[in-house]
XYZ file of C-alpha atoms in Angstrom:
389
model
C -36.004 -19.735 5.941
C -39.591 -20.310 4.899
C -42.030 -23.206 4.867
C -45.175 -22.642 2.866
C -44.474 -18.903 2.899
C -44.104 -18.811 6.678
C -40.698 -18.138 8.213
C -39.399 -20.879 10.479
C -36.439 -21.315 12.733
C -33.499 -23.384 11.568
C -33.491 -26.843 13.102
C -30.374 -27.294 15.237
C -28.713 -30.539 16.252
C -25.918 -30.799 18.820
C -23.102 -33.250 19.441
C -21.725 -33.111 22.978
C -22.633 -30.265 25.296
C -24.722 -32.387 27.665
C -25.034 -32.411 31.442
C -22.161 -30.536 33.105
C -20.695 -29.232 29.821
C -20.254 -25.482 30.210
C -19.832 -24.709 26.528
C -22.946 -26.633 25.533
C -25.082 -24.298 27.602
C -23.424 -21.291 26.003
C -24.218 -22.616 22.525
C -27.838 -23.301 23.431
C -28.356 -19.843 24.959
C -26.671 -18.165 21.993
C -28.678 -20.131 19.448
C -31.980 -19.168 21.095
C -31.305 -15.497 21.712
C -32.339 -14.187 18.290
C -34.917 -16.915 17.606
C -33.085 -18.212 14.527
C -32.674 -21.781 15.812
C -34.670 -24.515 17.513
C -32.781 -27.392 19.160
C -34.526 -30.573 17.968
C -31.942 -33.382 18.050
C -28.627 -34.408 19.515
C -26.059 -36.900 20.672
C -25.236 -35.159 23.912
C -22.908 -37.528 25.753
C -20.454 -40.366 25.112
C -22.567 -42.246 27.640
C -25.761 -42.893 25.684
C -27.988 -43.205 28.754
C -26.797 -39.896 30.171
C -27.305 -38.348 26.759
C -30.864 -39.658 26.491
C -31.713 -38.392 29.971
C -30.335 -34.951 29.089
C -32.345 -34.878 25.850
C -35.597 -35.716 27.627
C -34.923 -33.103 30.311
C -34.496 -30.518 27.558
C -37.677 -31.361 25.696
C -36.165 -33.468 22.931
C -38.033 -36.654 22.062
C -36.339 -40.022 22.420
C -36.600 -40.583 18.676
C -34.128 -37.757 18.094
C -31.746 -38.530 20.925
C -28.912 -40.549 19.425
C -26.303 -42.837 20.924
C -23.456 -41.379 18.864
C -22.816 -38.882 16.081
C -22.651 -41.504 13.316
C -26.120 -42.745 14.161
C -27.327 -39.162 14.318
C -25.910 -38.265 10.878
C -27.331 -41.406 9.265
C -30.810 -41.090 10.795
C -31.220 -37.326 10.442
C -30.228 -37.498 6.795
C -33.326 -39.597 6.094
C -35.850 -37.341 7.830
C -38.108 -34.900 6.054
C -37.678 -32.582 9.011
C -33.929 -33.167 9.291
C -31.757 -30.718 11.180
C -30.367 -27.808 9.167
C -27.248 -27.154 11.236
C -25.196 -29.261 13.671
C -23.240 -27.694 16.563
C -20.137 -29.558 17.762
C -19.431 -28.986 21.465
C -16.888 -31.736 22.149
C -13.152 -31.957 22.977
C -10.695 -31.033 20.234
C -9.684 -34.532 19.106
C -13.259 -35.392 18.130
C -13.932 -32.347 15.956
C -12.583 -33.766 12.713
C -14.522 -37.039 12.501
C -17.762 -35.419 13.664
C -17.532 -32.408 11.352
C -16.486 -34.534 8.377
C -19.388 -36.955 8.910
C -22.031 -34.225 8.985
C -20.549 -32.109 6.197
C -20.354 -35.127 3.899
C -23.945 -36.019 4.819
C -25.023 -32.587 3.578
C -25.374 -30.685 6.849
C -24.043 -27.256 7.783
C -21.815 -27.289 10.862
C -20.855 -24.942 13.697
C -17.715 -26.158 15.486
C -15.839 -25.216 18.620
C -12.227 -24.051 18.296
C -9.518 -25.009 17.671
C -11.023 -26.599 14.581
C -8.917 -29.772 14.792
C -5.825 -31.136 16.537
C -3.759 -31.402 13.344
C -3.265 -29.081 10.414
C -3.826 -31.901 7.936
C -7.283 -32.513 9.391
C -8.151 -28.806 9.328
C -7.151 -28.524 5.670
C -9.148 -31.667 4.891
C -12.262 -30.152 6.490
C -11.905 -26.983 4.450
C -11.660 -29.121 1.302
C -14.887 -30.923 2.249
C -16.609 -27.577 2.818
C -15.572 -26.359 -0.620
C -16.560 -29.620 -2.300
C -19.957 -29.877 -0.607
C -20.793 -26.176 -0.606
C -21.633 -26.197 3.104
C -21.117 -23.801 5.990
C -18.458 -24.578 8.593
C -18.603 -21.864 11.239
C -15.952 -21.727 13.966
C -16.838 -20.170 17.310
C -14.121 -17.582 17.837
C -16.621 -15.901 20.124
C -14.755 -12.666 20.834
C -15.060 -11.575 17.216
C -18.797 -11.335 17.881
C -18.542 -8.252 20.100
C -19.880 -5.031 18.536
C -16.900 -2.916 19.621
C -14.470 -5.413 18.107
C -16.223 -4.777 14.786
C -16.076 -1.042 15.443
C -12.317 -1.308 15.991
C -11.926 -3.341 12.811
C -13.883 -0.760 10.788
C -11.803 2.129 12.113
C -8.526 0.344 11.417
C -9.523 -0.767 7.903
C -10.736 2.780 7.186
C -7.226 4.040 7.941
C -7.991 5.872 11.173
C -4.785 4.575 12.797
C -2.689 4.833 9.669
C -0.079 2.157 9.160
C -0.134 -0.339 12.038
C 3.095 -0.490 14.033
C 2.471 -2.553 17.178
C -0.087 -5.169 18.250
C -0.134 -6.383 21.847
C -2.682 -9.021 22.772
C -2.960 -11.095 25.927
C -5.279 -13.740 27.312
C -4.446 -14.665 30.929
C -6.563 -17.044 33.022
C -6.026 -18.429 36.512
C -8.291 -21.470 36.511
C -5.501 -24.011 35.912
C -2.923 -22.441 38.242
C -2.843 -25.739 40.151
C -3.120 -29.328 38.942
C -6.917 -29.462 38.996
C -6.850 -32.139 36.306
C -5.394 -34.529 38.878
C -8.465 -33.975 41.051
C -10.892 -35.062 38.369
C -11.760 -31.762 36.665
C -12.935 -33.106 33.298
C -12.456 -29.815 31.436
C -8.845 -29.523 32.594
C -8.237 -33.231 32.070
C -8.647 -33.256 28.318
C -7.023 -29.844 27.891
C -3.777 -31.195 29.387
C -3.783 -34.395 27.307
C -1.999 -33.975 23.950
C -3.987 -36.870 22.475
C -7.180 -34.898 23.060
C -6.057 -31.271 23.000
C -3.442 -31.347 20.247
C 0.081 -29.936 20.283
C -0.797 -26.735 22.135
C -1.893 -26.264 25.742
C -2.631 -22.653 26.601
C -1.630 -21.556 23.115
C -4.184 -23.868 21.524
C -6.961 -23.302 24.034
C -6.852 -19.528 24.459
C -3.848 -18.322 22.468
C -5.761 -19.063 19.281
C -8.511 -16.689 20.461
C -5.951 -13.917 20.954
C -4.311 -14.634 17.596
C -7.625 -14.625 15.739
C -8.731 -11.415 17.453
C -5.557 -9.556 16.466
C -5.806 -10.649 12.854
C -9.529 -9.930 12.669
C -9.285 -6.418 14.096
C -6.306 -5.339 11.996
C -6.817 -7.342 8.826
C -3.101 -8.133 8.879
C -1.508 -11.502 8.178
C 1.347 -12.898 10.246
C 4.584 -13.556 8.398
C 6.419 -15.430 11.163
C 6.337 -16.247 14.876
C 8.955 -16.804 17.566
C 7.745 -18.569 20.701
C 8.797 -19.412 24.239
C 6.481 -21.934 25.887
C 6.493 -22.911 29.543
C 4.857 -25.605 31.649
C 4.747 -24.365 35.220
C 2.496 -26.916 36.905
C 4.406 -30.156 37.598
C 3.151 -33.220 35.768
C 1.816 -31.437 32.692
C 3.211 -32.159 29.236
C 1.575 -29.273 27.372
C 2.329 -25.583 27.831
C 0.292 -23.642 30.369
C 1.970 -20.324 29.488
C 3.090 -18.928 26.136
C 4.964 -15.837 25.016
C 4.968 -15.289 21.264
C 6.547 -12.556 19.154
C 4.873 -11.936 15.812
C 6.017 -10.266 12.632
C 3.143 -9.031 10.488
C 2.999 -8.110 6.839
C 3.816 -4.467 6.252
C 6.315 -4.360 9.101
C 4.039 -4.372 12.150
C 5.328 -6.179 15.250
C 3.247 -8.102 17.744
C 3.409 -9.683 21.195
C 1.000 -12.389 22.328
C 0.737 -13.807 25.847
C -1.581 -16.647 26.762
C -1.628 -18.225 30.209
C -3.772 -20.697 32.087
C -1.844 -20.095 35.328
C -2.102 -16.302 35.733
C -3.382 -15.910 39.292
C -5.707 -12.926 39.644
C -6.991 -13.000 36.069
C -10.480 -14.347 35.446
C -10.833 -13.787 31.705
C -8.311 -11.127 30.867
C -8.406 -10.945 27.070
C -7.108 -7.493 26.096
C -5.653 -5.956 22.948
C -3.746 -2.773 22.096
C -3.268 -1.735 18.487
C -0.922 1.171 17.800
C -0.551 2.864 14.447
C 1.275 5.892 13.113
C -1.816 8.098 13.582
C -3.345 6.725 16.779
C -4.165 3.722 18.911
C -7.060 1.532 20.074
C -7.546 -0.496 23.247
C -10.239 -3.075 23.990
C -10.715 -5.391 26.971
C -13.122 -8.323 27.050
C -14.067 -7.649 30.663
C -15.251 -4.143 29.646
C -16.508 -5.101 26.189
C -18.924 -2.234 25.607
C -16.146 0.348 25.404
C -13.394 1.052 22.900
C -10.585 3.409 23.927
C -9.413 5.567 21.003
C -6.400 7.897 21.067
C -5.438 9.994 18.012
C -1.880 11.221 17.606
C -1.573 14.489 19.528
C -5.241 14.374 20.464
C -7.469 13.523 23.391
C -8.250 9.959 24.436
C -11.934 9.102 24.005
C -14.031 6.207 25.241
C -16.383 5.140 22.468
C -19.397 3.277 23.848
C -21.495 0.573 22.236
C -24.960 1.654 21.121
C -24.108 4.982 19.503
C -25.887 5.728 16.239
C -22.691 6.859 14.509
C -20.828 3.549 14.817
C -19.977 1.235 11.946
C -22.578 -1.005 10.322
C -20.770 -4.055 11.715
C -21.116 -2.734 15.261
C -24.704 -1.523 14.895
C -26.075 -4.789 13.503
C -24.573 -6.664 16.470
C -26.078 -4.357 19.109
C -29.356 -5.240 20.818
C -29.834 -2.847 23.727
C -29.504 0.941 24.146
C -26.367 2.590 25.557
C -25.889 1.953 29.248
C -27.448 -1.510 29.122
C -24.415 -3.813 29.052
C -24.100 -6.618 26.553
C -21.589 -9.373 27.084
C -20.314 -12.826 26.245
C -23.642 -14.548 25.552
C -24.639 -11.750 23.204
C -21.286 -11.909 21.399
C -21.663 -15.657 20.998
C -25.221 -15.124 19.779
C -23.917 -12.697 17.164
C -21.901 -15.559 15.694
C -24.994 -17.775 15.649
C -26.995 -14.983 14.016
C -24.270 -14.612 11.399
C -24.172 -18.344 10.698
C -27.980 -18.413 10.419
C -27.884 -15.534 7.956
C -25.384 -17.374 5.730
C -27.625 -20.458 5.622
C -30.825 -18.475 5.098
C -29.318 -16.261 2.383
C -28.017 -19.327 0.534
C -31.436 -21.004 0.640
C -33.209 -17.828 -0.477
C -30.608 -17.015 -3.138
C -30.098 -13.475 -1.893
C -27.183 -11.301 -0.788
C -25.949 -11.485 2.791
C -27.166 -8.968 5.321
C -24.374 -7.299 7.355
C -24.742 -9.721 10.312
C -23.645 -12.571 8.023
C -20.398 -10.878 7.016
C -17.062 -11.034 8.809
C -17.847 -14.191 10.771
C -15.236 -16.915 11.453
C -15.427 -19.785 8.975
C -13.422 -22.852 7.958
C -10.429 -20.894 6.675
C -10.176 -19.113 10.018
C -10.126 -22.469 11.754
C -7.293 -23.601 9.478
C -5.306 -20.466 10.296
C -5.725 -21.101 14.026
C -4.383 -24.653 13.800
C -1.503 -23.477 11.581
C -0.643 -20.874 14.226
C -0.456 -23.519 16.967
C 1.797 -25.676 14.798
C 4.122 -22.765 14.038
C 4.326 -21.743 17.716
C 5.176 -25.255 18.904
C 7.661 -25.732 16.044
C 9.340 -22.441 16.989
C 9.660 -23.408 20.645
C 10.896 -26.922 19.914
C 13.445 -25.504 17.483
C 14.948 -23.252 20.166
C 12.653 -20.228 19.786
C 13.466 -19.700 16.120
C 11.327 -17.725 13.689
C 8.778 -19.937 11.902
C 6.353 -19.042 9.123
C 2.836 -20.488 9.611
C 1.654 -22.653 6.742
C -1.606 -20.665 6.472
C -2.235 -17.033 7.490
């Protein structure tokens, strides 16, 4: 983006993500990493005083620290130096009203996942995006890793042949006991259906696994069959989910998400098996992709090689042997969102970093998946077709 012929950073506003909010810090680090954004405004906390104190501590003037998102949208809209993009770092049940307010006020938006708590709201947001011609990016962060893009390129190029089996899992241990009863704010809202939506583990982390499988393979799910469990007494939402998936073209899938898997810190892993070979990727070793051709030798393909796909190369910052991780993957999403905005303003074609990033339609698919999974379980683990795939 230019001002008087000089490139400038996009002005970023943030709703939520204040003191003590883990994900807010991740967004701020990711936004700064490639120097595309400058945080200039925000409504950082439901408690206005805490929000103002956080803004001042982070170098944001009082004039651009707002008591709530409605005030922020109304006031920023009038400024000559208004924010370009607004990041939403709040609990699920607030995503719809915040995103709708800023989109309708003419702002581009980056939103945490799942996009909304209801499918109707997700579809409504996509309609606003299409009507207003704005960006709505959704932070499915794991699709920002270079080797995830390398896997996608190899699969779409036919290296594995016809896909037969997809196994994806996302186990965590952090909610293995009732920490929400002890005042853990992050667990509190995630176990409240009024704030989290219909899905517990399946909405919080199962949607990441679902999106990753679809992104890497390019396949659409035809139907799901789910068995949900709530192991910790007192919870009303699932904290463990097993889901069978039937994909277009005949592929079969298994998805496991769990918030109570003792011994697993962030165990997102995926295996994709085709008629000609297989791929394996694990989030805790994200710089490597394990490739096995039929009848051949298993190879470990490492991030940073010059012969990787364009999608992997444009998301790589450091040479081989210098690990890149979660912050960098998240930053790749921010770089992609920035490229979409900058290309639109300049009237030019997208550079590779702006392609294959999760947008509004991906958010809709995630919410539709949660609905289908819960419907399947409540119907006695019957096969259910998601409304959007």
